[in-house]
Amino acid sequence: MALLPLLHRDVGRPLFLPAHGRGSALPPAMRRLLQRPAGLWDLPELPALGGPLENDGAVADSQRAAADAMGVNRCWYGVNGATGLLQAALLGISRPGEAVLMPRNAHRSLIQACLLGQLTPLLFDLPYQPDRGHPAPADGPWLESVLAALPAKHPPISAAVLVHPTYQGYGLDPAPLIRSLQHQGWPVLVDEAHGSHFAADVDPELPPSALQGGADLVVHSLQKSATGLAQTAVLWQQGERVDTDALQRSLGWLQTTSPSALLLASCEAALHHWRSSAGRRQLRQRLMQARTLRDQLRRDGLPLLTTDDPLRLVLHPGRAGISGLDADDWLLPRGLVAELPEPATLTFCLGLADQRGLRRSLRRAWQQLLNAHPARAPQPPLLPPPLPLVAQPEVPLAEAWRAPRRLCVLEQAEGTIAADLLCPYPPGIPLLVPGERLDGARLHWLLEQRQLWGDQIPARLAVLSEIA
Ligand SMILES: Cc1ncc(COP(=O)(O)O)c(C=O)c1O
């Protein structure tokens, strides 16, 4: 057996997701359940249990209690990650032939939902931070310019999507953006996969949740930003803009007919944890410890960036002339297992686990990393992607994905049309969407990205055989 033994092994300090840190921060009720005779919890949708789409049973009761506590109309637990719920949500509020306004840092699951629903993604660019190569969240004036730049011809817009916060933890108050999009008549779906803890409302310095901001639909990944097991997530719905029956039908299309009782229980436990005083105390403490750790490490000389989520510790080795990918390769075998290596940065997810001793380990490892890379100069600023403020694929997404294709050497791809997503993972944000044309500037930028990302960007690209 190749897989099972690995799960027993020490893989190093978990500075990756799920945020429960290999079990150490699971809610006590989940720990107790998992210590019961193995497999006891693996139940089908028995009448007493039901499932996320049933009106009766323990799951329905639990979802109702969670929605009441959050002060929203409805919620649904998900066992196929934020992915499954984002896709169901988008399909539930759009009809084939419509368009969806979404930022360029939308997760690939949303692009895939556009494919499934025959929707046109109207992709808007974001402010770019060249020193680190991260997108920043759009603010009100940015969104106003996006709305002013919508192409003259596009399918009717059914909905708008926002991502709050970003993977690295940047987030502004989303309320003004949500209001301005709703003012256009569009329901707003917010991918808050990385910000479940914003909704716990324990820390005034965290950005507000999109739920407080009045978003119609919000998806939380409970494994990324709460204490859920991998694949747990929740979809919240509030207000009157969304047809709940349509949403429920859409969830039914994408949901397994055998949802795992263990994962559903984990959804409940993770959400309940933050309604309990122990859970709230734990979150407050972790936020405080994370802020202290960041300050201490800075005093120790580590180049750490500031984002809006203290639970994301973003190291900037690029400033010292080392790429985030190289730093990760070096730290991984030394037991420091980060979540998100990128060309200029390395993001550690502190999660909800106790990270005692991390300061010492990171300080020592950083010094050794510097010593191991004696010849270095700070990275130059990174180039922003040369994108129009708003764009739609030139060939409809659903058509481009299915059209006859060929593999083209990247260097020779100028003028071709992409047939696939080009998407380093993580963060799972597409650099290129099927149906988009690679003009000279975009190709030049992609070639540069390939030098930075290495093999995560393939040398050959799937493109349409016939140029439209
Ligand atoms: C912003 C964002 N949304 C959605 C997802 C999908 O979440 P999951 O992998 O839990 O399905 C991710 C995953 O990385 C993400 O970063």
CSV table of C-alpha atoms and ligand atoms in Angstrom, one decimal:
chain,number,residue,atom,x,y,z
A,1,MET,CA,0.0,0.0,0.0
A,2,ALA,CA,1.4,3.4,-1.0
A,3,LEU,CA,-1.1,5.9,0.5
A,4,LEU,CA,-2.1,4.6,3.9
A,5,PRO,CA,1.3,4.5,5.5
A,6,LEU,CA,1.9,8.1,4.5
A,7,LEU,CA,-1.1,9.2,6.5
A,8,HIS,CA,0.5,7.8,9.7
A,9,ARG,CA,3.8,9.5,9.1
A,10,ASP,CA,5.2,12.8,10.4
A,11,VAL,CA,5.3,15.0,7.3
A,12,GLY,CA,6.7,18.0,9.1
A,13,ARG,CA,5.2,21.0,10.9
A,14,PRO,CA,1.7,21.5,9.3
A,15,LEU,CA,1.8,25.1,8.1
A,16,PHE,CA,-0.7,24.1,5.4
A,17,LEU,CA,-4.4,23.5,5.1
A,18,PRO,CA,-6.6,22.0,6.5
A,19,ALA,CA,-6.4,24.6,9.2
A,20,HIS,CA,-6.9,22.1,12.1
A,21,GLY,CA,-3.2,21.3,11.9
A,22,ARG,CA,-3.4,17.5,11.5
A,23,GLY,CA,-6.1,17.2,14.1
A,24,SER,CA,-4.6,19.3,16.9
A,25,ALA,CA,-7.2,22.1,16.6
A,26,LEU,CA,-10.2,19.9,15.8
A,27,PRO,CA,-13.2,20.8,18.0
A,28,PRO,CA,-13.4,18.5,21.0
A,29,ALA,CA,-16.6,16.9,19.8
A,30,MET,CA,-14.9,15.8,16.6
A,31,ARG,CA,-11.9,14.5,18.4
A,32,ARG,CA,-14.1,12.4,20.6
A,33,LEU,CA,-16.0,11.1,17.6
A,34,LEU,CA,-12.9,10.1,15.7
A,35,GLN,CA,-11.6,8.3,18.8
A,36,ARG,CA,-14.7,6.0,18.9
A,37,PRO,CA,-14.4,2.6,17.2
A,38,ALA,CA,-13.2,3.2,13.7
A,39,GLY,CA,-15.9,3.6,11.1
A,40,LEU,CA,-18.8,4.0,13.5
A,41,TRP,CA,-19.6,7.4,12.0
A,42,ASP,CA,-19.8,6.2,8.4
A,43,LEU,CA,-23.5,6.2,8.0
A,44,PRO,CA,-25.8,6.6,5.0
A,45,GLU,CA,-28.7,9.1,4.8
A,46,LEU,CA,-30.8,7.3,7.5
A,47,PRO,CA,-34.2,8.9,8.1
A,48,ALA,CA,-33.0,10.3,11.4
A,49,LEU,CA,-29.9,11.8,9.8
A,50,GLY,CA,-31.2,13.0,6.4
A,51,GLY,CA,-28.9,15.1,4.2
A,52,PRO,CA,-28.2,18.7,3.2
A,53,LEU,CA,-31.1,18.7,0.7
A,54,GLU,CA,-33.7,17.1,3.0
A,55,ASN,CA,-36.3,19.0,5.0
A,56,ASP,CA,-36.2,16.6,7.9
A,57,GLY,CA,-33.5,14.9,9.9
A,58,ALA,CA,-30.5,15.9,12.0
A,59,VAL,CA,-28.6,17.5,9.1
A,60,ALA,CA,-31.6,19.8,8.2
A,61,ASP,CA,-32.0,20.7,11.9
A,62,SER,CA,-28.3,21.5,12.2
A,63,GLN,CA,-28.4,23.6,9.0
A,64,ARG,CA,-31.4,25.5,10.3
A,65,ALA,CA,-29.7,26.2,13.7
A,66,ALA,CA,-26.5,27.4,11.9
A,67,ALA,CA,-28.5,29.7,9.6
A,68,ASP,CA,-30.5,31.1,12.6
A,69,ALA,CA,-27.3,31.7,14.6
A,70,MET,CA,-25.7,33.5,11.6
A,71,GLY,CA,-28.9,35.5,11.0
A,72,VAL,CA,-29.4,34.4,7.4
A,73,ASN,CA,-32.3,32.6,5.6
A,74,ARG,CA,-30.7,29.3,4.8
A,75,CYS,CA,-27.4,27.4,4.7
A,76,TRP,CA,-26.3,24.1,3.2
A,77,TYR,CA,-23.3,22.0,4.3
A,78,GLY,CA,-21.1,20.8,1.5
A,79,VAL,CA,-18.8,17.7,1.3
A,80,ASN,CA,-17.1,18.6,-2.0
A,81,GLY,CA,-15.2,21.6,-0.8
A,82,ALA,CA,-15.9,25.2,-1.6
A,83,THR,CA,-15.6,24.0,-5.2
A,84,GLY,CA,-18.9,22.1,-5.2
A,85,LEU,CA,-20.8,24.9,-3.4
A,86,LEU,CA,-19.4,27.7,-5.5
A,87,GLN,CA,-20.4,25.8,-8.7
A,88,ALA,CA,-23.9,25.0,-7.4
A,89,ALA,CA,-24.4,28.6,-6.3
A,90,LEU,CA,-23.4,30.0,-9.6
A,91,LEU,CA,-25.5,27.6,-11.6
A,92,GLY,CA,-28.4,28.3,-9.2
A,93,ILE,CA,-28.4,32.0,-10.1
A,94,SER,CA,-27.6,32.0,-13.8
A,95,ARG,CA,-29.2,30.6,-16.9
A,96,PRO,CA,-27.4,29.4,-20.1
A,97,GLY,CA,-26.4,32.2,-22.3
A,98,GLU,CA,-25.9,34.8,-19.5
A,99,ALA,CA,-22.7,36.4,-18.3
A,100,VAL,CA,-21.1,36.6,-14.8
A,101,LEU,CA,-18.9,39.4,-13.7
A,102,MET,CA,-16.0,38.0,-11.8
A,103,PRO,CA,-12.5,39.1,-10.8
A,104,ARG,CA,-9.4,37.6,-12.4
A,105,ASN,CA,-8.4,35.9,-9.1
A,106,ALA,CA,-11.6,33.8,-9.2
A,107,HIS,CA,-10.8,30.2,-8.4
A,108,ARG,CA,-10.9,27.8,-11.3
A,109,SER,CA,-14.0,26.1,-9.9
A,110,LEU,CA,-16.0,29.2,-10.9
A,111,ILE,CA,-14.6,29.2,-14.5
A,112,GLN,CA,-15.6,25.5,-14.6
A,113,ALA,CA,-19.1,26.4,-13.4
A,114,CYS,CA,-19.3,28.8,-16.4
A,115,LEU,CA,-18.4,25.9,-18.6
A,116,LEU,CA,-21.1,23.7,-17.1
A,117,GLY,CA,-23.7,26.4,-17.2
A,118,GLN,CA,-22.8,27.8,-20.6
A,119,LEU,CA,-22.1,31.2,-19.0
A,120,THR,CA,-19.7,33.8,-20.2
A,121,PRO,CA,-17.2,34.9,-17.6
A,122,LEU,CA,-16.7,38.7,-17.8
A,123,LEU,CA,-13.3,38.9,-16.1
A,124,PHE,CA,-12.2,42.0,-14.4
A,125,ASP,CA,-8.6,42.8,-13.6
A,126,LEU,CA,-7.4,43.7,-10.1
A,127,PRO,CA,-4.8,46.1,-8.7
A,128,TYR,CA,-1.4,44.4,-8.7
A,129,GLN,CA,1.4,44.6,-6.1
A,130,PRO,CA,4.6,44.3,-8.2
A,131,ASP,CA,7.0,43.9,-5.2
A,132,ARG,CA,5.4,40.6,-4.3
A,133,GLY,CA,3.3,39.6,-7.4
A,134,HIS,CA,0.0,39.4,-5.6
A,135,PRO,CA,-3.3,40.8,-6.7
A,136,ALA,CA,-4.9,43.2,-4.2
A,137,PRO,CA,-8.6,43.4,-3.6
A,138,ALA,CA,-10.6,45.9,-5.6
A,139,ASP,CA,-11.9,48.9,-3.8
A,140,GLY,CA,-15.0,51.0,-4.6
A,141,PRO,CA,-13.4,53.4,-7.1
A,142,TRP,CA,-11.7,50.4,-8.9
A,143,LEU,CA,-15.1,48.7,-9.2
A,144,GLU,CA,-16.6,51.8,-10.5
A,145,SER,CA,-14.0,51.9,-13.3
A,146,VAL,CA,-14.7,48.2,-14.0
A,147,LEU,CA,-18.4,48.9,-14.4
A,148,ALA,CA,-17.6,51.8,-16.7
A,149,ALA,CA,-15.4,49.6,-18.8
A,150,LEU,CA,-17.9,46.8,-19.4
A,151,PRO,CA,-17.7,45.9,-23.1
A,152,ALA,CA,-20.3,47.4,-25.3
A,153,LYS,CA,-21.6,44.0,-26.3
A,154,HIS,CA,-21.9,41.2,-23.8
A,155,PRO,CA,-24.6,38.7,-22.8
A,156,PRO,CA,-27.0,39.9,-20.0
A,157,ILE,CA,-25.3,39.7,-16.7
A,158,SER,CA,-27.0,37.4,-14.2
A,159,ALA,CA,-24.7,37.8,-11.2
A,160,ALA,CA,-21.5,39.1,-9.8
A,161,VAL,CA,-18.8,37.3,-7.9
A,162,LEU,CA,-16.2,38.7,-5.4
A,163,VAL,CA,-13.3,36.9,-3.8
A,164,HIS,CA,-12.8,38.0,-0.1
A,165,PRO,CA,-10.2,37.6,1.2
A,166,THR,CA,-7.5,36.5,-1.2
A,167,TYR,CA,-5.4,33.4,-0.6
A,168,GLN,CA,-2.7,35.4,1.1
A,169,GLY,CA,-5.2,37.2,3.3
A,170,TYR,CA,-5.8,40.6,1.7
A,171,GLY,CA,-9.3,41.8,2.2
A,172,LEU,CA,-11.1,45.2,2.4
A,173,ASP,CA,-14.6,45.7,3.7
A,174,PRO,CA,-16.6,44.2,0.9
A,175,ALA,CA,-19.9,45.9,1.8
A,176,PRO,CA,-19.6,49.0,-0.5
A,177,LEU,CA,-18.7,46.7,-3.5
A,178,ILE,CA,-21.6,44.4,-2.7
A,179,ARG,CA,-24.0,47.3,-2.5
A,180,SER,CA,-22.8,48.8,-5.8
A,181,LEU,CA,-23.2,45.4,-7.6
A,182,GLN,CA,-26.6,44.8,-6.2
A,183,HIS,CA,-27.5,48.3,-7.2
A,184,GLN,CA,-27.0,47.1,-10.8
A,185,GLY,CA,-29.7,44.5,-10.2
A,186,TRP,CA,-27.3,41.5,-9.8
A,187,PRO,CA,-27.2,39.1,-6.9
A,188,VAL,CA,-23.7,38.8,-5.4
A,189,LEU,CA,-21.9,35.6,-4.7
A,190,VAL,CA,-18.8,36.0,-2.5
A,191,ASP,CA,-16.1,33.3,-2.4
A,192,GLU,CA,-15.1,33.7,1.2
A,193,ALA,CA,-13.3,30.3,1.3
A,194,HIS,CA,-10.4,31.8,3.2
A,195,GLY,CA,-12.5,34.0,5.5
A,196,SER,CA,-14.9,31.8,7.5
A,197,HIS,CA,-13.3,33.2,10.6
A,198,PHE,CA,-14.3,36.8,9.6
A,199,ALA,CA,-17.9,35.8,10.2
A,200,ALA,CA,-17.1,34.5,13.7
A,201,ASP,CA,-17.0,38.2,14.7
A,202,VAL,CA,-14.4,37.8,17.5
A,203,ASP,CA,-11.9,40.4,16.4
A,204,PRO,CA,-12.6,44.0,15.3
A,205,GLU,CA,-9.3,44.2,13.4
A,206,LEU,CA,-10.3,41.4,10.9
A,207,PRO,CA,-12.1,42.6,7.8
A,208,PRO,CA,-15.9,42.2,8.0
A,209,SER,CA,-17.4,39.1,6.5
A,210,ALA,CA,-19.4,39.5,3.2
A,211,LEU,CA,-22.3,38.1,5.2
A,212,GLN,CA,-22.3,41.3,7.3
A,213,GLY,CA,-21.8,43.2,4.0
A,214,GLY,CA,-25.2,41.9,2.8
A,215,ALA,CA,-24.0,39.5,0.0
A,216,ASP,CA,-26.8,37.2,-1.3
A,217,LEU,CA,-24.7,34.1,-1.3
A,218,VAL,CA,-21.4,33.4,0.6
A,219,VAL,CA,-19.3,30.2,0.5
A,220,HIS,CA,-17.0,29.4,3.4
A,221,SER,CA,-14.4,26.6,3.2
A,222,LEU,CA,-14.5,25.2,6.7
A,223,GLN,CA,-11.2,23.4,6.2
A,224,LYS,CA,-9.3,26.5,5.0
A,225,SER,CA,-10.5,29.0,7.6
A,226,ALA,CA,-12.2,27.0,10.4
A,227,THR,CA,-11.7,23.7,12.1
A,228,GLY,CA,-13.4,21.4,9.5
A,229,LEU,CA,-12.0,18.3,7.8
A,230,ALA,CA,-10.8,18.5,4.2
A,231,GLN,CA,-13.8,19.0,1.8
A,232,THR,CA,-16.1,20.6,4.3
A,233,ALA,CA,-17.7,23.9,3.3
A,234,VAL,CA,-21.0,25.8,3.8
A,235,LEU,CA,-23.1,28.0,1.5
A,236,TRP,CA,-25.1,30.8,3.2
A,237,GLN,CA,-28.0,32.6,1.6
A,238,GLN,CA,-29.7,35.7,2.7
A,239,GLY,CA,-32.1,38.4,1.3
A,240,GLU,CA,-34.7,38.0,-1.4
A,241,ARG,CA,-32.7,38.2,-4.7
A,242,VAL,CA,-32.0,34.5,-5.0
A,243,ASP,CA,-34.6,31.9,-5.8
A,244,THR,CA,-34.0,29.3,-3.1
A,245,ASP,CA,-35.7,26.5,-5.0
A,246,ALA,CA,-33.5,27.0,-8.0
A,247,LEU,CA,-30.5,27.0,-5.7
A,248,GLN,CA,-31.6,23.8,-4.0
A,249,ARG,CA,-32.1,22.1,-7.4
A,250,SER,CA,-28.7,23.2,-8.5
A,251,LEU,CA,-27.1,21.8,-5.3
A,252,GLY,CA,-28.9,18.5,-6.2
A,253,TRP,CA,-27.3,18.4,-9.6
A,254,LEU,CA,-23.8,18.5,-8.2
A,255,GLN,CA,-24.0,16.9,-4.8
A,256,THR,CA,-23.2,13.2,-4.3
A,257,THR,CA,-26.2,11.1,-3.4
A,258,SER,CA,-24.1,9.6,-0.5
A,259,PRO,CA,-22.7,12.6,1.4
A,260,SER,CA,-20.3,11.5,4.1
A,261,ALA,CA,-21.9,11.7,7.6
A,262,LEU,CA,-18.5,12.3,9.0
A,263,LEU,CA,-17.9,15.4,6.9
A,264,LEU,CA,-21.4,16.7,7.6
A,265,ALA,CA,-20.8,16.3,11.3
A,266,SER,CA,-17.5,18.1,10.8
A,267,CYS,CA,-19.4,21.0,9.1
A,268,GLU,CA,-21.7,21.2,12.2
A,269,ALA,CA,-18.8,20.9,14.7
A,270,ALA,CA,-16.7,23.6,13.0
A,271,LEU,CA,-19.6,26.1,12.8
A,272,HIS,CA,-20.7,25.3,16.3
A,273,HIS,CA,-17.2,25.7,17.6
A,274,TRP,CA,-17.3,29.4,16.9
A,275,ARG,CA,-20.6,29.8,18.7
A,276,SER,CA,-19.1,28.2,21.8
A,277,SER,CA,-17.1,30.2,24.2
A,278,ALA,CA,-14.2,27.8,24.0
A,279,GLY,CA,-14.0,28.0,20.2
A,280,ARG,CA,-14.2,31.8,20.2
A,281,ARG,CA,-11.5,31.9,22.9
A,282,GLN,CA,-9.3,29.7,20.8
A,283,LEU,CA,-9.7,31.8,17.7
A,284,ARG,CA,-9.0,35.0,19.6
A,285,GLN,CA,-5.9,33.5,21.1
A,286,ARG,CA,-4.6,32.2,17.8
A,287,LEU,CA,-5.1,35.6,16.2
A,288,MET,CA,-3.2,37.3,19.0
A,289,GLN,CA,-0.4,34.7,19.0
A,290,ALA,CA,-0.1,35.1,15.2
A,291,ARG,CA,0.2,38.9,15.4
A,292,THR,CA,2.9,38.5,18.1
A,293,LEU,CA,4.7,35.9,16.1
A,294,ARG,CA,4.8,38.1,13.0
A,295,ASP,CA,6.2,41.1,15.1
A,296,GLN,CA,8.8,38.9,16.7
A,297,LEU,CA,9.9,37.3,13.4
A,298,ARG,CA,10.2,40.8,11.9
A,299,ARG,CA,12.4,41.9,14.7
A,300,ASP,CA,14.5,38.7,14.0
A,301,GLY,CA,15.0,40.0,10.5
A,302,LEU,CA,12.6,37.9,8.5
A,303,PRO,CA,10.9,39.7,5.6
A,304,LEU,CA,7.2,39.3,6.3
A,305,LEU,CA,4.5,41.0,4.5
A,306,THR,CA,1.4,42.5,6.1
A,307,THR,CA,-2.0,41.2,5.0
A,308,ASP,CA,-5.3,41.5,6.6
A,309,ASP,CA,-5.4,37.9,8.0
A,310,PRO,CA,-2.9,37.3,10.8
A,311,LEU,CA,-3.4,33.5,10.3
A,312,ARG,CA,-1.5,33.8,7.0
A,313,LEU,CA,2.2,34.4,7.6
A,314,VAL,CA,3.5,35.6,4.3
A,315,LEU,CA,7.3,35.4,3.9
A,316,HIS,CA,8.9,37.5,1.2
A,317,PRO,CA,12.1,35.7,0.3
A,318,GLY,CA,12.1,37.6,-3.0
A,319,ARG,CA,13.3,40.6,-1.1
A,320,ALA,CA,16.4,38.7,-0.1
A,321,GLY,CA,16.8,37.4,-3.7
A,322,ILE,CA,15.4,33.9,-3.2
A,323,SER,CA,12.3,32.8,-5.0
A,324,GLY,CA,9.3,31.5,-2.9
A,325,LEU,CA,9.5,28.2,-4.8
A,326,ASP,CA,13.2,27.7,-4.0
A,327,ALA,CA,12.6,28.6,-0.4
A,328,ASP,CA,9.8,26.0,-0.3
A,329,ASP,CA,12.0,23.3,-1.8
A,330,TRP,CA,14.6,24.1,0.8
A,331,LEU,CA,12.3,24.3,3.8
A,332,LEU,CA,10.1,21.3,3.0
A,333,PRO,CA,12.7,18.6,3.7
A,334,ARG,CA,13.6,20.5,6.8
A,335,GLY,CA,10.1,20.0,8.2
A,336,LEU,CA,8.6,23.4,7.5
A,337,VAL,CA,5.7,22.6,5.2
A,338,ALA,CA,4.2,25.8,3.7
A,339,GLU,CA,0.9,26.1,1.9
A,340,LEU,CA,1.5,28.4,-1.0
A,341,PRO,CA,4.9,28.8,-2.7
A,342,GLU,CA,4.9,31.6,-5.3
A,343,PRO,CA,7.7,33.3,-7.3
A,344,ALA,CA,8.3,36.0,-4.7
A,345,THR,CA,6.6,34.7,-1.6
A,346,LEU,CA,5.9,31.7,0.6
A,347,THR,CA,2.7,31.7,2.5
A,348,PHE,CA,2.4,29.7,5.7
A,349,CYS,CA,-1.1,28.9,7.0
A,350,LEU,CA,-0.9,29.0,10.8
A,351,GLY,CA,-4.4,27.8,11.1
A,352,LEU,CA,-6.0,27.2,14.5
A,353,ALA,CA,-3.3,24.9,15.8
A,354,ASP,CA,-0.9,25.9,18.6
A,355,GLN,CA,2.3,27.0,16.8
A,356,ARG,CA,4.6,27.0,19.9
A,357,GLY,CA,8.2,26.8,18.9
A,358,LEU,CA,7.6,28.1,15.4
A,359,ARG,CA,9.5,31.3,16.0
A,360,ARG,CA,12.7,29.5,16.8
A,361,SER,CA,12.3,27.0,13.9
A,362,LEU,CA,11.6,29.7,11.4
A,363,ARG,CA,14.3,32.0,12.6
A,364,ARG,CA,16.9,29.3,12.4
A,365,ALA,CA,15.7,28.0,9.0
A,366,TRP,CA,15.7,31.5,7.6
A,367,GLN,CA,19.3,32.1,8.6
A,368,GLN,CA,20.3,28.7,7.2
A,369,LEU,CA,18.4,29.4,4.0
A,370,LEU,CA,20.3,32.7,3.5
A,371,ASN,CA,23.6,31.0,4.2
A,372,ALA,CA,22.8,28.4,1.6
A,373,HIS,CA,22.1,31.1,-1.0
A,374,PRO,CA,25.2,33.3,-0.7
A,375,ALA,CA,25.0,35.0,-4.2
A,376,ARG,CA,21.7,36.9,-4.3
A,377,ALA,CA,20.2,40.2,-5.2
A,378,PRO,CA,16.7,41.4,-4.4
A,379,GLN,CA,14.2,40.3,-7.0
A,380,PRO,CA,13.2,43.1,-9.4
A,381,PRO,CA,9.5,44.1,-9.3
A,382,LEU,CA,7.2,41.6,-11.0
A,383,LEU,CA,5.3,42.5,-14.2
A,384,PRO,CA,1.6,42.8,-13.9
A,385,PRO,CA,-0.4,40.7,-16.4
A,386,PRO,CA,-1.1,42.8,-19.5
A,387,LEU,CA,-4.8,42.5,-19.3
A,388,PRO,CA,-7.7,44.8,-20.3
A,389,LEU,CA,-9.7,46.0,-17.3
A,390,VAL,CA,-12.6,43.8,-18.3
A,391,ALA,CA,-12.6,41.0,-20.9
A,392,GLN,CA,-14.5,38.0,-22.1
A,393,PRO,CA,-13.1,35.0,-23.9
A,394,GLU,CA,-13.0,35.6,-27.6
A,395,VAL,CA,-14.4,32.1,-28.3
A,396,PRO,CA,-17.2,31.0,-25.9
A,397,LEU,CA,-15.7,29.0,-23.0
A,398,ALA,CA,-17.9,25.9,-23.5
A,399,GLU,CA,-17.0,25.8,-27.2
A,400,ALA,CA,-13.2,26.4,-26.7
A,401,TRP,CA,-13.0,23.6,-24.1
A,402,ARG,CA,-14.5,21.0,-26.5
A,403,ALA,CA,-13.2,22.2,-29.8
A,404,PRO,CA,-10.5,20.2,-31.6
A,405,ARG,CA,-7.1,21.1,-30.1
A,406,ARG,CA,-3.4,20.7,-30.6
A,407,LEU,CA,-0.4,21.1,-28.4
A,408,CYS,CA,1.7,24.2,-29.2
A,409,VAL,CA,5.1,25.1,-27.9
A,410,LEU,CA,4.5,28.1,-25.7
A,411,GLU,CA,7.1,30.3,-27.5
A,412,GLN,CA,5.2,29.8,-30.8
A,413,ALA,CA,1.7,30.4,-29.3
A,414,GLU,CA,1.3,34.0,-30.3
A,415,GLY,CA,-2.2,34.5,-31.9
A,416,THR,CA,-3.5,31.1,-30.8
A,417,ILE,CA,-6.6,30.6,-28.6
A,418,ALA,CA,-6.3,28.7,-25.4
A,419,ALA,CA,-8.2,25.4,-25.1
A,420,ASP,CA,-7.5,24.8,-21.4
A,421,LEU,CA,-7.1,26.6,-18.2
A,422,LEU,CA,-3.5,27.5,-17.4
A,423,CYS,CA,-3.6,27.4,-13.6
A,424,PRO,CA,-0.7,26.8,-11.1
A,425,TYR,CA,-2.1,25.1,-8.0
A,426,PRO,CA,-2.2,26.4,-5.4
A,427,PRO,CA,-3.5,29.1,-5.7
A,428,GLY,CA,-5.8,27.7,-8.4
A,429,ILE,CA,-6.2,31.0,-10.1
A,430,PRO,CA,-6.1,30.8,-13.9
A,431,LEU,CA,-3.5,32.7,-15.7
A,432,LEU,CA,-5.3,32.0,-18.9
A,433,VAL,CA,-8.9,30.9,-19.6
A,434,PRO,CA,-10.1,28.7,-22.5
A,435,GLY,CA,-11.3,30.8,-25.4
A,436,GLU,CA,-8.8,33.7,-24.6
A,437,ARG,CA,-6.4,34.7,-27.4
A,438,LEU,CA,-2.7,34.9,-26.6
A,439,ASP,CA,-1.5,38.2,-28.1
A,440,GLY,CA,2.1,39.2,-28.1
A,441,ALA,CA,2.1,41.0,-24.7
A,442,ARG,CA,0.2,38.2,-23.0
A,443,LEU,CA,2.6,35.6,-24.4
A,444,HIS,CA,5.6,37.5,-23.4
A,445,TRP,CA,4.2,37.8,-19.9
A,446,LEU,CA,3.4,34.0,-19.8
A,447,LEU,CA,6.9,33.2,-20.9
A,448,GLU,CA,8.2,35.3,-18.1
A,449,GLN,CA,5.8,33.5,-15.7
A,450,ARG,CA,7.2,30.2,-16.8
A,451,GLN,CA,10.6,31.3,-15.8
A,452,LEU,CA,9.3,32.2,-12.4
A,453,TRP,CA,6.9,29.2,-11.8
A,454,GLY,CA,8.9,26.5,-13.5
A,455,ASP,CA,7.1,23.4,-14.7
A,456,GLN,CA,3.8,24.5,-13.1
A,457,ILE,CA,3.4,26.3,-16.4
A,458,PRO,CA,3.8,23.7,-19.1
A,459,ALA,CA,6.2,24.1,-22.0
A,460,ARG,CA,3.4,23.2,-24.4
A,461,LEU,CA,-0.1,24.7,-24.4
A,462,ALA,CA,-3.4,23.2,-25.5
A,463,VAL,CA,-4.8,25.5,-28.1
A,464,LEU,CA,-7.6,25.4,-30.6
A,465,SER,CA,-6.6,23.6,-33.8
A,466,GLU,CA,-8.5,26.1,-36.0
A,467,ILE,CA,-7.8,29.7,-35.3
A,468,ALA,CA,-11.1,31.5,-35.1
B,1,LIG,C1,-10.4,31.4,-3.2
B,1,LIG,C2,-10.7,29.9,-3.3
B,1,LIG,N1,-11.9,29.5,-3.6
B,1,LIG,C3,-12.3,28.2,-3.6
B,1,LIG,C4,-11.4,27.2,-3.5
B,1,LIG,C5,-11.8,25.8,-3.6
B,1,LIG,O1,-11.8,25.2,-2.3
B,1,LIG,P1,-11.8,23.6,-2.1
B,1,LIG,O2,-10.4,23.2,-2.5
B,1,LIG,O3,-12.0,23.5,-0.7
B,1,LIG,O4,-12.8,23.0,-3.0
B,1,LIG,C6,-10.0,27.6,-3.3
B,1,LIG,C7,-9.0,26.5,-3.1
B,1,LIG,O5,-7.9,26.7,-3.1
B,1,LIG,C8,-9.7,28.9,-3.2
B,1,LIG,O6,-8.4,29.3,-2.9
